[in-house]
PDB file of C-alpha atoms and ligand atoms in Angstrom:
ATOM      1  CA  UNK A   1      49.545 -19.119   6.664  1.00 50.00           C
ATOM      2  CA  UNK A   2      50.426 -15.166   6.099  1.00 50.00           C
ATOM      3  CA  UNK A   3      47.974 -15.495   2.961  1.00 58.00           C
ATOM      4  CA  UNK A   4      45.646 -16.659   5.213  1.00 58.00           C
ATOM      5  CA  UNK A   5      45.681 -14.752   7.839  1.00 55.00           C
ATOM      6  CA  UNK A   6      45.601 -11.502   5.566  1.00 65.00           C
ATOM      7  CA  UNK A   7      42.207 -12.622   3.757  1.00 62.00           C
ATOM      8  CA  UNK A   8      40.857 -12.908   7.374  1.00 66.00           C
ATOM      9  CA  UNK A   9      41.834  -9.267   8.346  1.00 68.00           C
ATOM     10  CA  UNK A  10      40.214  -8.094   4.562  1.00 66.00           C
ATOM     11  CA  UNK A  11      37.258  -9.606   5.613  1.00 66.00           C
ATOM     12  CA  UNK A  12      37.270  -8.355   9.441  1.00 67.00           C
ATOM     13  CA  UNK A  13      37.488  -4.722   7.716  1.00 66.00           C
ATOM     14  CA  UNK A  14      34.923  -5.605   5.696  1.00 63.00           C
ATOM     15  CA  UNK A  15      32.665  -6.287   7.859  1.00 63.00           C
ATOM     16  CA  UNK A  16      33.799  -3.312  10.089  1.00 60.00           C
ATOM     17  CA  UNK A  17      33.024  -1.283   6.767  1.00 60.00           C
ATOM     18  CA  UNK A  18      29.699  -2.614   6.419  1.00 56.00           C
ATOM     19  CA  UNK A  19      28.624  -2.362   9.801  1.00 57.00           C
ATOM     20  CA  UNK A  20      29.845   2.003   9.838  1.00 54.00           C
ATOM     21  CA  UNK A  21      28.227   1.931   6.905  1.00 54.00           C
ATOM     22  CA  UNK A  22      25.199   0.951   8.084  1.00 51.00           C
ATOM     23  CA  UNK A  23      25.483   3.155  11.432  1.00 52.00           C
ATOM     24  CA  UNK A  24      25.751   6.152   9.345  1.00 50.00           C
ATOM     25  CA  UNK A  25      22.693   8.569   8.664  1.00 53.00           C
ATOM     26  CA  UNK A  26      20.646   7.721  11.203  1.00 54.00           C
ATOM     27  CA  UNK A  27      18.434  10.487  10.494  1.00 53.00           C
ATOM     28  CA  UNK A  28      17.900   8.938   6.860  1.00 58.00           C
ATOM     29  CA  UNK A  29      17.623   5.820   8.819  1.00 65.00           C
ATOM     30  CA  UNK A  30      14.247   7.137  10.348  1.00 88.00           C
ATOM     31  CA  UNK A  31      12.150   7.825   7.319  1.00 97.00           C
ATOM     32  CA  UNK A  32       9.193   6.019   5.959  1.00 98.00           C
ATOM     33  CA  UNK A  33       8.301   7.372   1.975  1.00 98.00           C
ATOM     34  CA  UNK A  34       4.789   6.686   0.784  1.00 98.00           C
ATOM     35  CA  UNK A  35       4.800   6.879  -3.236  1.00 98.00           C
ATOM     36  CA  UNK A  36       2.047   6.647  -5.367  1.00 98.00           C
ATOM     37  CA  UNK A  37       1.798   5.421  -8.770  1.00 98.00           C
ATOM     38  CA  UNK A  38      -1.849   6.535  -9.040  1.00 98.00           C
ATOM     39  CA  UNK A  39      -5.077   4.736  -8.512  1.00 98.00           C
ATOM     40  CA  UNK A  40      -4.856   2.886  -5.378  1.00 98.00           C
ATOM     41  CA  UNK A  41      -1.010   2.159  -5.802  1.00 98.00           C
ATOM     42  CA  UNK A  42       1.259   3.061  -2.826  1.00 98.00           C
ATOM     43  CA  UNK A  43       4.477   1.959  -2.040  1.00 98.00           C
ATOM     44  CA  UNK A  44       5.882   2.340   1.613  1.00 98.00           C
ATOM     45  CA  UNK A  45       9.627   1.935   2.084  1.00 98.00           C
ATOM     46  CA  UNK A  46       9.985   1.373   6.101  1.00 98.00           C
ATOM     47  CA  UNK A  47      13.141   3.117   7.948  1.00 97.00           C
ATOM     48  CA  UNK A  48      14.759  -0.164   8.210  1.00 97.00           C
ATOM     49  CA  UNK A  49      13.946  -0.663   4.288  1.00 97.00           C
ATOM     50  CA  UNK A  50      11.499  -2.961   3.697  1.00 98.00           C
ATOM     51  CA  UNK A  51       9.341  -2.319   0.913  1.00 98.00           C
ATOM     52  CA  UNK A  52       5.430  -2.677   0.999  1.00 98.00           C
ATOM     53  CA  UNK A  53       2.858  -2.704  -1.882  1.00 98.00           C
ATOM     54  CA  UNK A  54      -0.789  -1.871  -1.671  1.00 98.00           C
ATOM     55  CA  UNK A  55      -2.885  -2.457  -4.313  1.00 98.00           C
ATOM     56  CA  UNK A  56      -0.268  -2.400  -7.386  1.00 98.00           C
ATOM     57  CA  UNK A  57      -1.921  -1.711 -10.162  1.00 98.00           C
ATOM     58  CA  UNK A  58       1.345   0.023 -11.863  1.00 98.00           C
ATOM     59  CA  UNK A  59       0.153  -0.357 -15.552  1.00 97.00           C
ATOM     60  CA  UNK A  60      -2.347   2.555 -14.209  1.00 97.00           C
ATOM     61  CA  UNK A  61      -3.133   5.146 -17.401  1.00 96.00           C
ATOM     62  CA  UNK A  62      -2.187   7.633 -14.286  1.00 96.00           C
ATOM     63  CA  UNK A  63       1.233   6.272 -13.618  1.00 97.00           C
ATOM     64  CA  UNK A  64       4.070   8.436 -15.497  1.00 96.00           C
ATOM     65  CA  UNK A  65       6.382   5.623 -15.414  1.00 96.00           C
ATOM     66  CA  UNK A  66       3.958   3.220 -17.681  1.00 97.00           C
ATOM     67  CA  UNK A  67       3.658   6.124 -20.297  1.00 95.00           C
ATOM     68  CA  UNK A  68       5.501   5.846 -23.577  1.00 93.00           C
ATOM     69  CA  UNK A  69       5.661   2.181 -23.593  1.00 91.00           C
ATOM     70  CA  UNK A  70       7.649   2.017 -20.348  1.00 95.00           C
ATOM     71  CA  UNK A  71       7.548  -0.974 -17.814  1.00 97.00           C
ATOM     72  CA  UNK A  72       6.606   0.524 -14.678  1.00 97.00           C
ATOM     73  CA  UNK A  73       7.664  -2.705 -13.335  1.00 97.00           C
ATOM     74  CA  UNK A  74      11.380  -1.600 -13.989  1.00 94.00           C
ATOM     75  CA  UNK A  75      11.527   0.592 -11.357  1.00 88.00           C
ATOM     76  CA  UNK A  76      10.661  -1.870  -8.640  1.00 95.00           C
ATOM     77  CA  UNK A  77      14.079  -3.013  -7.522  1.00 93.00           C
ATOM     78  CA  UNK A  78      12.153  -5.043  -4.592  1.00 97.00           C
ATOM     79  CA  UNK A  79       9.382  -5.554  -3.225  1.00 98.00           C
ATOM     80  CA  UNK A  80       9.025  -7.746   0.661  1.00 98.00           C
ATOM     81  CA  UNK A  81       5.393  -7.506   0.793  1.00 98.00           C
ATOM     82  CA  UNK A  82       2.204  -7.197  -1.625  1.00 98.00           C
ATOM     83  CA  UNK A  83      -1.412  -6.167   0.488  1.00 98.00           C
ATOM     84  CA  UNK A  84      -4.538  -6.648  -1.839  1.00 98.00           C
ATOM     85  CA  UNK A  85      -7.304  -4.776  -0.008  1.00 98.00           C
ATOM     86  CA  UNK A  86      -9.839  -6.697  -2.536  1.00 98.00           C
ATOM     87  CA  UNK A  87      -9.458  -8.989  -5.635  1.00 98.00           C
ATOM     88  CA  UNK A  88     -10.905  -6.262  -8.357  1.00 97.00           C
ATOM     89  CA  UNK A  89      -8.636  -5.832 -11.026  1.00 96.00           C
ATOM     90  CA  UNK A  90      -7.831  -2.225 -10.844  1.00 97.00           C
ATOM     91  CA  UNK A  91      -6.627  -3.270  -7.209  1.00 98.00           C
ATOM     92  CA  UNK A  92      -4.911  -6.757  -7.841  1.00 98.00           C
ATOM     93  CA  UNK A  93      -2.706  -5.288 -11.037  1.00 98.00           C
ATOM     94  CA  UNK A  94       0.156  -6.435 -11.569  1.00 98.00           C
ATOM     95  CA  UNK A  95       0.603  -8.158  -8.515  1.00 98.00           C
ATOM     96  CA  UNK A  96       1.599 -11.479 -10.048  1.00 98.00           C
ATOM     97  CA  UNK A  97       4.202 -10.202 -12.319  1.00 98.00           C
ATOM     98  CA  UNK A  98       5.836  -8.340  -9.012  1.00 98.00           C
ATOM     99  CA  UNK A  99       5.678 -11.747  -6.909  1.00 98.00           C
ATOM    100  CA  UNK A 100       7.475 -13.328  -9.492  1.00 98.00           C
ATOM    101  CA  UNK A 101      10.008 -10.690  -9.825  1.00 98.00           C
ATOM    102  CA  UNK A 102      10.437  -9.954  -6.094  1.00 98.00           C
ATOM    103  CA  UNK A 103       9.906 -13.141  -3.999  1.00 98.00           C
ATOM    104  CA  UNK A 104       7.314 -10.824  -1.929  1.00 98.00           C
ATOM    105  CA  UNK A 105       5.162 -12.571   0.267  1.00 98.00           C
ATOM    106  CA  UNK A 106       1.208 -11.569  -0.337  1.00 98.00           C
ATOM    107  CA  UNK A 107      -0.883  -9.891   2.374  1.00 98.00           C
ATOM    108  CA  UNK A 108      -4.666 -10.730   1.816  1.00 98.00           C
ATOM    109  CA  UNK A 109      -7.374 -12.848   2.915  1.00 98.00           C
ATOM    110  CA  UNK A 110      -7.149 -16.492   2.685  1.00 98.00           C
ATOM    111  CA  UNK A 111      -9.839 -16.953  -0.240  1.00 98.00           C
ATOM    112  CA  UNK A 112      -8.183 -14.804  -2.383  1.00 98.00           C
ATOM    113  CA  UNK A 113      -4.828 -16.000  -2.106  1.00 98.00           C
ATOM    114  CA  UNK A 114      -6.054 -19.092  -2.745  1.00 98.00           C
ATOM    115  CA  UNK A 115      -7.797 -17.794  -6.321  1.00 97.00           C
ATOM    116  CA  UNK A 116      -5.176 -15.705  -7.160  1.00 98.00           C
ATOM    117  CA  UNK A 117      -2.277 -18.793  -6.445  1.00 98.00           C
ATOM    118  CA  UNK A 118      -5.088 -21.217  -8.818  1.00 96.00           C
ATOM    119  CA  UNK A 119      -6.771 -18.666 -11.315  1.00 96.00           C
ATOM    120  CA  UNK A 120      -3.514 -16.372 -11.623  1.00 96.00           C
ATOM    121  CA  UNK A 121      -0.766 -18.422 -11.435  1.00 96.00           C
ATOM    122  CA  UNK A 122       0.296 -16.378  -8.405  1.00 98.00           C
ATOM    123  CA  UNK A 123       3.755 -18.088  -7.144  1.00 98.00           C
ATOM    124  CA  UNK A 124       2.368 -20.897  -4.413  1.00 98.00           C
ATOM    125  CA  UNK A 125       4.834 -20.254  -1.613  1.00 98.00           C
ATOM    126  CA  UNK A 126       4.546 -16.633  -1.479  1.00 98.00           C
ATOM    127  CA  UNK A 127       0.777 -16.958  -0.755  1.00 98.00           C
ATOM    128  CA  UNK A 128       0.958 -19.805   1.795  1.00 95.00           C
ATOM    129  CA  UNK A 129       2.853 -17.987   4.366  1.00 95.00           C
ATOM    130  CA  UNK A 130       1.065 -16.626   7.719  1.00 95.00           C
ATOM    131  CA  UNK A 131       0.571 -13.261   6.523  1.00 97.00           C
ATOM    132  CA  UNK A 132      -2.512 -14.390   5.110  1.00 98.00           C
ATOM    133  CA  UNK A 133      -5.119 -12.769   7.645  1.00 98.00           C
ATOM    134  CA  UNK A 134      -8.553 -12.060   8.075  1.00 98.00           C
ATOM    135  CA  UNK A 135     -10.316  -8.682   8.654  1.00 98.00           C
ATOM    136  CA  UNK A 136     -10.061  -7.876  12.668  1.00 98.00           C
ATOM    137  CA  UNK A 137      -6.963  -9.583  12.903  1.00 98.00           C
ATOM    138  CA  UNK A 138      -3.091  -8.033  13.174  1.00 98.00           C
ATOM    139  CA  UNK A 139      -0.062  -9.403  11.767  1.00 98.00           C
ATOM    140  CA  UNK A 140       3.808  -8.343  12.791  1.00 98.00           C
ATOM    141  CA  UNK A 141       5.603  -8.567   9.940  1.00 98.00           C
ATOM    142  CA  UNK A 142       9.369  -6.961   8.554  1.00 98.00           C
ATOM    143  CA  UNK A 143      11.529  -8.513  11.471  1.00 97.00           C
ATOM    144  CA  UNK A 144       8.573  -6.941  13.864  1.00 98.00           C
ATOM    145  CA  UNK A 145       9.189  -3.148  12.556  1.00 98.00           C
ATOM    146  CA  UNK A 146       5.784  -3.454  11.337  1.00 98.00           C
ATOM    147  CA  UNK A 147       2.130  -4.452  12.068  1.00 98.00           C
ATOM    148  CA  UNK A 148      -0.730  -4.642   9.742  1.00 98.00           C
ATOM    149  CA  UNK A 149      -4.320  -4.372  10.662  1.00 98.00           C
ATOM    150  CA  UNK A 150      -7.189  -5.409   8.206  1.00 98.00           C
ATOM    151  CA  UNK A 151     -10.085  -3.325   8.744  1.00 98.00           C
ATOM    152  CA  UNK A 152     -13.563  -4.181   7.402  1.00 98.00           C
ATOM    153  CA  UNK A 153     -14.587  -2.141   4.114  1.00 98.00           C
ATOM    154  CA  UNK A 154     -17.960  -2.208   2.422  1.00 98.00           C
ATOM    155  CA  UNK A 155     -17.664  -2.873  -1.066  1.00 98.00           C
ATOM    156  CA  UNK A 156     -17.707  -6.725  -3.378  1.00 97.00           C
ATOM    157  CA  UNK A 157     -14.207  -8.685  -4.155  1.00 97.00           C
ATOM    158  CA  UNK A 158     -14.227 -10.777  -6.856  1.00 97.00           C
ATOM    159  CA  UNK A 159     -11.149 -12.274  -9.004  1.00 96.00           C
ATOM    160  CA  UNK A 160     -10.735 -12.314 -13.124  1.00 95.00           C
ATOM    161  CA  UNK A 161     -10.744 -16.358 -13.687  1.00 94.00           C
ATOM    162  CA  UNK A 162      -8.566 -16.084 -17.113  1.00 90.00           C
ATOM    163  CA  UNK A 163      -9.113 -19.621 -17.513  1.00 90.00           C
ATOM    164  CA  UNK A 164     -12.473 -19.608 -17.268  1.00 93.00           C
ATOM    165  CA  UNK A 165     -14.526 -21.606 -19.807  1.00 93.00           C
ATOM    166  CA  UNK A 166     -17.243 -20.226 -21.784  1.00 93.00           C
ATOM    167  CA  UNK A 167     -20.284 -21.345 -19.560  1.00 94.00           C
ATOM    168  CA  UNK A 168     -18.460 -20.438 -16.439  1.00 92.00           C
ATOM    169  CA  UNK A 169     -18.560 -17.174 -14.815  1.00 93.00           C
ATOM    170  CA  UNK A 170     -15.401 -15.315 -15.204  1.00 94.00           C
ATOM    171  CA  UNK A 171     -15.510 -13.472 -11.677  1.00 96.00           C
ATOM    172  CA  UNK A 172     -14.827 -16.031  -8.728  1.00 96.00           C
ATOM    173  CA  UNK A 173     -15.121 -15.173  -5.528  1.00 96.00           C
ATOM    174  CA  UNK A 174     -12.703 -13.109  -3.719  1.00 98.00           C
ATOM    175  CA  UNK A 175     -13.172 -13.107   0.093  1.00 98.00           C
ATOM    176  CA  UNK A 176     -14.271 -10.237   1.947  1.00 98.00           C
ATOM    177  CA  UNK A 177     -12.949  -6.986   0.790  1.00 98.00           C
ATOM    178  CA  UNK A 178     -10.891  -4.856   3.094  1.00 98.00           C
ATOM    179  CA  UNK A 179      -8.910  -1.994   4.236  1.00 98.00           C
ATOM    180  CA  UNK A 180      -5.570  -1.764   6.172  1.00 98.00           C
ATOM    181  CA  UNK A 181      -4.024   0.288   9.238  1.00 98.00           C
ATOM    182  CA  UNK A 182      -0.129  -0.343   9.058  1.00 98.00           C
ATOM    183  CA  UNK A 183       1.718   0.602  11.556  1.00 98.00           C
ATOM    184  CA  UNK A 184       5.249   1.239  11.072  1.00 98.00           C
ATOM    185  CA  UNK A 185       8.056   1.667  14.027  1.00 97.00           C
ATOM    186  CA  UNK A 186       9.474   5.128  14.841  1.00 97.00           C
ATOM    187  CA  UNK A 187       7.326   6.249  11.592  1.00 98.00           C
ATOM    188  CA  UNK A 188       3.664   6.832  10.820  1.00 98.00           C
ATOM    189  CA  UNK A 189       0.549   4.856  11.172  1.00 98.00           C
ATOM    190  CA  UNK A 190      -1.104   5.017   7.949  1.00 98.00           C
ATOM    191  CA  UNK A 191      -4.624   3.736   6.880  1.00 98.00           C
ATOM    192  CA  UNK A 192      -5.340   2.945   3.470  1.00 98.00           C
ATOM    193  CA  UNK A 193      -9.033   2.697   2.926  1.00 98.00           C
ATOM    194  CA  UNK A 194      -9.189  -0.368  -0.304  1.00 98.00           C
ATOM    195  CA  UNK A 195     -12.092   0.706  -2.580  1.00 97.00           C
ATOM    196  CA  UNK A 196     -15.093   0.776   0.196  1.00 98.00           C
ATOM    197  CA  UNK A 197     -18.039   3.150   1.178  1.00 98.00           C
ATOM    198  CA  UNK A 198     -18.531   5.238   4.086  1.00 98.00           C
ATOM    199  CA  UNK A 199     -19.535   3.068   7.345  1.00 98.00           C
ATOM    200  CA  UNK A 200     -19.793   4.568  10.316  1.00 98.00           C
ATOM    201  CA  UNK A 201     -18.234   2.177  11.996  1.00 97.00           C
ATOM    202  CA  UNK A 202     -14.899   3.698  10.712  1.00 98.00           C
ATOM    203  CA  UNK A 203     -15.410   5.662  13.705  1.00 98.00           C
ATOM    204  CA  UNK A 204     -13.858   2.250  15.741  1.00 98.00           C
ATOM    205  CA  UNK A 205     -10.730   2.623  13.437  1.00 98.00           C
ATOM    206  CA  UNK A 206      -9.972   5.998  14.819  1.00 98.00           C
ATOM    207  CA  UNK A 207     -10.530   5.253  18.265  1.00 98.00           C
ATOM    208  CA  UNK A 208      -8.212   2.022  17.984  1.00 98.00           C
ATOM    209  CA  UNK A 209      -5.203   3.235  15.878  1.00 98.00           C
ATOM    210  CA  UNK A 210      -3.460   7.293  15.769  1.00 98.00           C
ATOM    211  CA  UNK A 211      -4.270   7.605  12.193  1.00 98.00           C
ATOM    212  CA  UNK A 212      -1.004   9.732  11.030  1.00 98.00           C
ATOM    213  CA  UNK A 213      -2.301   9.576   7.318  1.00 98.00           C
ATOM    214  CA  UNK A 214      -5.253   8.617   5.859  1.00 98.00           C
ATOM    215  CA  UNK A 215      -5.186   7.366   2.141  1.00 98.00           C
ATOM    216  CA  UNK A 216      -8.963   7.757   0.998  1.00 98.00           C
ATOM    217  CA  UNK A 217     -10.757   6.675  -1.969  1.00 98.00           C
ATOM    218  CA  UNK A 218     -12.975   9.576  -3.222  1.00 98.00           C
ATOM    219  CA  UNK A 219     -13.650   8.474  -6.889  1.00 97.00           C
ATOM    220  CA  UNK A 220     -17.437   7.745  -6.244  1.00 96.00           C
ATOM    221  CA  UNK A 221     -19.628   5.515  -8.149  1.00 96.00           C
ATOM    222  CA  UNK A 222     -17.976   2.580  -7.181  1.00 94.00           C
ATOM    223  CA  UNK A 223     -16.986   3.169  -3.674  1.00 97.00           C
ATOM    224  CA  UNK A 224     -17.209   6.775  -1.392  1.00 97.00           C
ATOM    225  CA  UNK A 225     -18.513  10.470  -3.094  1.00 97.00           C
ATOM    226  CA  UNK A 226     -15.876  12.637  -1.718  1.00 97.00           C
ATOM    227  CA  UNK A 227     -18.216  14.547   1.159  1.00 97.00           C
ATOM    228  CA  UNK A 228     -18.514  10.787   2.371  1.00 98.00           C
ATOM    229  CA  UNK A 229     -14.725  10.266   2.002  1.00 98.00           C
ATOM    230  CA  UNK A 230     -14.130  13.269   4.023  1.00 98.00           C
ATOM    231  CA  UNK A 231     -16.846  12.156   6.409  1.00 98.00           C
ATOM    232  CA  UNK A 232     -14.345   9.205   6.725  1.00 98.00           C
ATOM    233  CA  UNK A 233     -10.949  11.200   7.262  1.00 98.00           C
ATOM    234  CA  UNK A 234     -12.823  12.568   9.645  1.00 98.00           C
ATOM    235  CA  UNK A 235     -14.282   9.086  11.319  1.00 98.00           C
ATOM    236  CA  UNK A 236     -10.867   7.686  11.600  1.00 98.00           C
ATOM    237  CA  UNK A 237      -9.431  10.529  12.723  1.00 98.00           C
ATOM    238  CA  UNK A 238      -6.836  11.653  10.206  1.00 98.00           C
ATOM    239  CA  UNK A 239      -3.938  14.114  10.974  1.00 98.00           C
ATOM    240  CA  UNK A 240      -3.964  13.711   7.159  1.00 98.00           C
ATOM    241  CA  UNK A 241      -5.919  13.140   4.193  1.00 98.00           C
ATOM    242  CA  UNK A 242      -4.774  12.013   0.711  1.00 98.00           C
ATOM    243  CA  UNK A 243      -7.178  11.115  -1.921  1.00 98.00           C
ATOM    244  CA  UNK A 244      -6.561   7.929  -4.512  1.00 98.00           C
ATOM    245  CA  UNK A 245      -8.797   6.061  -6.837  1.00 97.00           C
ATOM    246  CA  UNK A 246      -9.996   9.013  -8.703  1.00 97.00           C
ATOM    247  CA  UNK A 247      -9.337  10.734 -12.527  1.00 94.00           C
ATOM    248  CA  UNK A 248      -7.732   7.113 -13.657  1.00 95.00           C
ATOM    249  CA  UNK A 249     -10.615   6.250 -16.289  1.00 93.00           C
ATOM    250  CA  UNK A 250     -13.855   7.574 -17.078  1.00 92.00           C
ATOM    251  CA  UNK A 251     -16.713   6.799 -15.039  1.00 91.00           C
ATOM    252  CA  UNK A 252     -15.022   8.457 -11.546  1.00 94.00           C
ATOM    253  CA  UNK A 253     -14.558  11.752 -10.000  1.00 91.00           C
ATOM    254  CA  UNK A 254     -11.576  13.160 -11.899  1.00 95.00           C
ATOM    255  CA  UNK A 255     -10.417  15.710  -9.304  1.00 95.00           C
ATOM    256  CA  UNK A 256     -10.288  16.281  -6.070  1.00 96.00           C
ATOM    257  CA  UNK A 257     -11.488  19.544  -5.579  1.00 96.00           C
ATOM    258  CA  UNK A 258     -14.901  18.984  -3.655  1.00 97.00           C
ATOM    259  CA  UNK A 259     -13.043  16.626  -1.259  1.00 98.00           C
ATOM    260  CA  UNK A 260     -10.875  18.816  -0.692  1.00 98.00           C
ATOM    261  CA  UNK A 261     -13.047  21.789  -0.168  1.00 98.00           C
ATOM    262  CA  UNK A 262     -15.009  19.135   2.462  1.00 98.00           C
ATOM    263  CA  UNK A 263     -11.588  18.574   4.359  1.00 98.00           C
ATOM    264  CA  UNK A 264     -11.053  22.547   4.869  1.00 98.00           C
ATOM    265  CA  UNK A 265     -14.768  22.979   6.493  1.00 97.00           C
ATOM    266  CA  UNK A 266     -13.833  20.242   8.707  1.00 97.00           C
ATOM    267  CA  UNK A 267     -10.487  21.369   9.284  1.00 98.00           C
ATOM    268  CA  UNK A 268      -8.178  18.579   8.275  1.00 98.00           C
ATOM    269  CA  UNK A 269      -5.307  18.730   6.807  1.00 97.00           C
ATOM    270  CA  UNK A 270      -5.290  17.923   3.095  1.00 97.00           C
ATOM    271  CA  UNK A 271      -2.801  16.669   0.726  1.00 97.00           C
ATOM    272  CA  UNK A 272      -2.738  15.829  -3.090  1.00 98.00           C
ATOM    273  CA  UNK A 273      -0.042  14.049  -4.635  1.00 98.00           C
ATOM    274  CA  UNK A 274       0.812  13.745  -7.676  1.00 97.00           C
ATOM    275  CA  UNK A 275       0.907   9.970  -9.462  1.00 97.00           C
ATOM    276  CA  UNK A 276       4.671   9.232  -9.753  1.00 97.00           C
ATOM    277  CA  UNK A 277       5.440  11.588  -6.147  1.00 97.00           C
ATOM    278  CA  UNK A 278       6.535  10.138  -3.504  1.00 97.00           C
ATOM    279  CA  UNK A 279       6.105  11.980   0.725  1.00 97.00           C
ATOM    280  CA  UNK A 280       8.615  11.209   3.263  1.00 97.00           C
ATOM    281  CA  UNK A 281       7.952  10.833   7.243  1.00 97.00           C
ATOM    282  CA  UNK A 282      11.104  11.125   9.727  1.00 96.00           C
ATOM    283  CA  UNK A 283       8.928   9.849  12.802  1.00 95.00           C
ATOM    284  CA  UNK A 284       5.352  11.328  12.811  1.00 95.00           C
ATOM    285  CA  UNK A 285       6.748  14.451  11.133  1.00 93.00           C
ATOM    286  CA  UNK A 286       6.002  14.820   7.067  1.00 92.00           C
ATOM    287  CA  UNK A 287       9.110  16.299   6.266  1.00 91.00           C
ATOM    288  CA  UNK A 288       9.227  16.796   2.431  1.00 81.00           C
ATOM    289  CA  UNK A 289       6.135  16.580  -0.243  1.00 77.00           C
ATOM    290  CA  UNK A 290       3.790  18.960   1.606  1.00 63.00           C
TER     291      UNK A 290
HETATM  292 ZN1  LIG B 301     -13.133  -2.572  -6.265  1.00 73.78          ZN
END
């Protein structure tokens, strides 16, 4: 009975312990980091700690932590959600391999689940949940800390069919691609921009979200020039601008000098990061990477 009574109060302090521990810091508590591992690879860690993807595509020649024969994969401890903007390769990555190790559930649109879960072996349950959306449509996701918009982009989506036979096309069809306003609680609304061209209907993005950040492509040639990604900082009315999807492989811009030098005439902030760096928000407020 005493024996009993005394592995009740360990575990009534233990739970008191957890619970001060978790009441602690609450200015820590508030921050939202954006990472990226180059390309169009982001990583947001929410205040409460939830851990989104966009576009993971970590085996990037850009990333630092896939040089020298290192798994870049290593240093994703977890992972809640994965958002594909489009089904292109450089985009789609290495999104498998993190489903399997994570358990994250996959943000995209419905087609491309459905090729990715059949072509890809992507894990079934984890792209079958209702976070599969459409462009125009929100989702609240992360216990409600967090809402996702998809946002129409103007580019092609196709998916690599690995199993494809030799008289069948290896590209099947991907669903519209897209771009995505999330919104996080008591941080920053951030817009990440997939792989598209300028439209000017990006205008309609600005006037229906506060754009804290803007995450643009600028490498040209397959999607915006960078005066045309500017344009689109610009459209959706960034506070900031930070450029991805350039100097990854030949064939796109490999700096981001001109887009920057387009940002200053307009007079928006501009920020380049570095693959591997990683910003942090407490709020609205950048407080560290700038
Ligand atoms: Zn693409």
């Amino acid at each position: 009975m005493i024996h009993d009574m005394s592995i009740k109060t360990t575990k009534l302090l233990l739970a008191l312990f957890i619970f001060l521990l978790g009441s602690i810091s609450p200015a820590a508590a508030q921050e939202t980091k954006i990472k990226w591992f180059g390309h169009a690879a982001f990583s947001i860690t929410t205040p409460n700690g939830k851990v989104l993807l966009i576009d993971p595509w970590l085996n990037n020649p850009s990333n630092p932590e896939a040089k020298d024969g290192k798994d870049p994969l290593s240093a994703i401890a977890k992972a809640d959600y994965i958002l594909l903007t489009h089904g292109h390769r450089d985009h789609v990555g290495d999104a498998v391999a993190i489903a399997r190790k994570t358990g994250a559930a996959l943000i995209c649109n419905p087609e491309l689940a459905g090729n990715l879960v059949k072509l890809a072996d992507f894990p079934t349950k984890q792209a079958e949940t209702d976070a599969i959306m459409g462009i125009g449509g929100e989702i609240l996701i992360a216990d409600g800390e967090v809402t996702i918009a998809m946002t129409p982009a103007v580019h092609s989506s196709s998916v690599f069919n690995p199993k494809a036979g030799p008289n069948e096309p290896e590209r099947a069809y991907g669903g519209n691609p897209a771009g995505f306003v999330i919104i996080i609680k008591n941080g920053p609304t951030i817009y990440h921009s997939g792989d598209t061209a300028y439209f000017k209907d990006m205008e309609t993005i600005g006037e229906n979200y506060s754009i804290d950040v803007a995450l643009l492509n600028i490498g040209g040639h397959f999607g915006m020039e960078p005066k045309m990604a500017a344009r689109a900082a610009q459209a959706v009315r960034a506070r900031l601008a930070i450029p991805h999807h350039f100097a990854t492989f030949p064939g796109i811009l490999q700096n981001a000098e001109g887009f920057a030098a387009e940002l200053k005439k307009m007079k928006i902030d501009f920020y380049e990061m570095r693959p591997g760096e990683t910003i942090t928000y407490r709020g609205k407020q950048q407080i560290k990477g700038k």
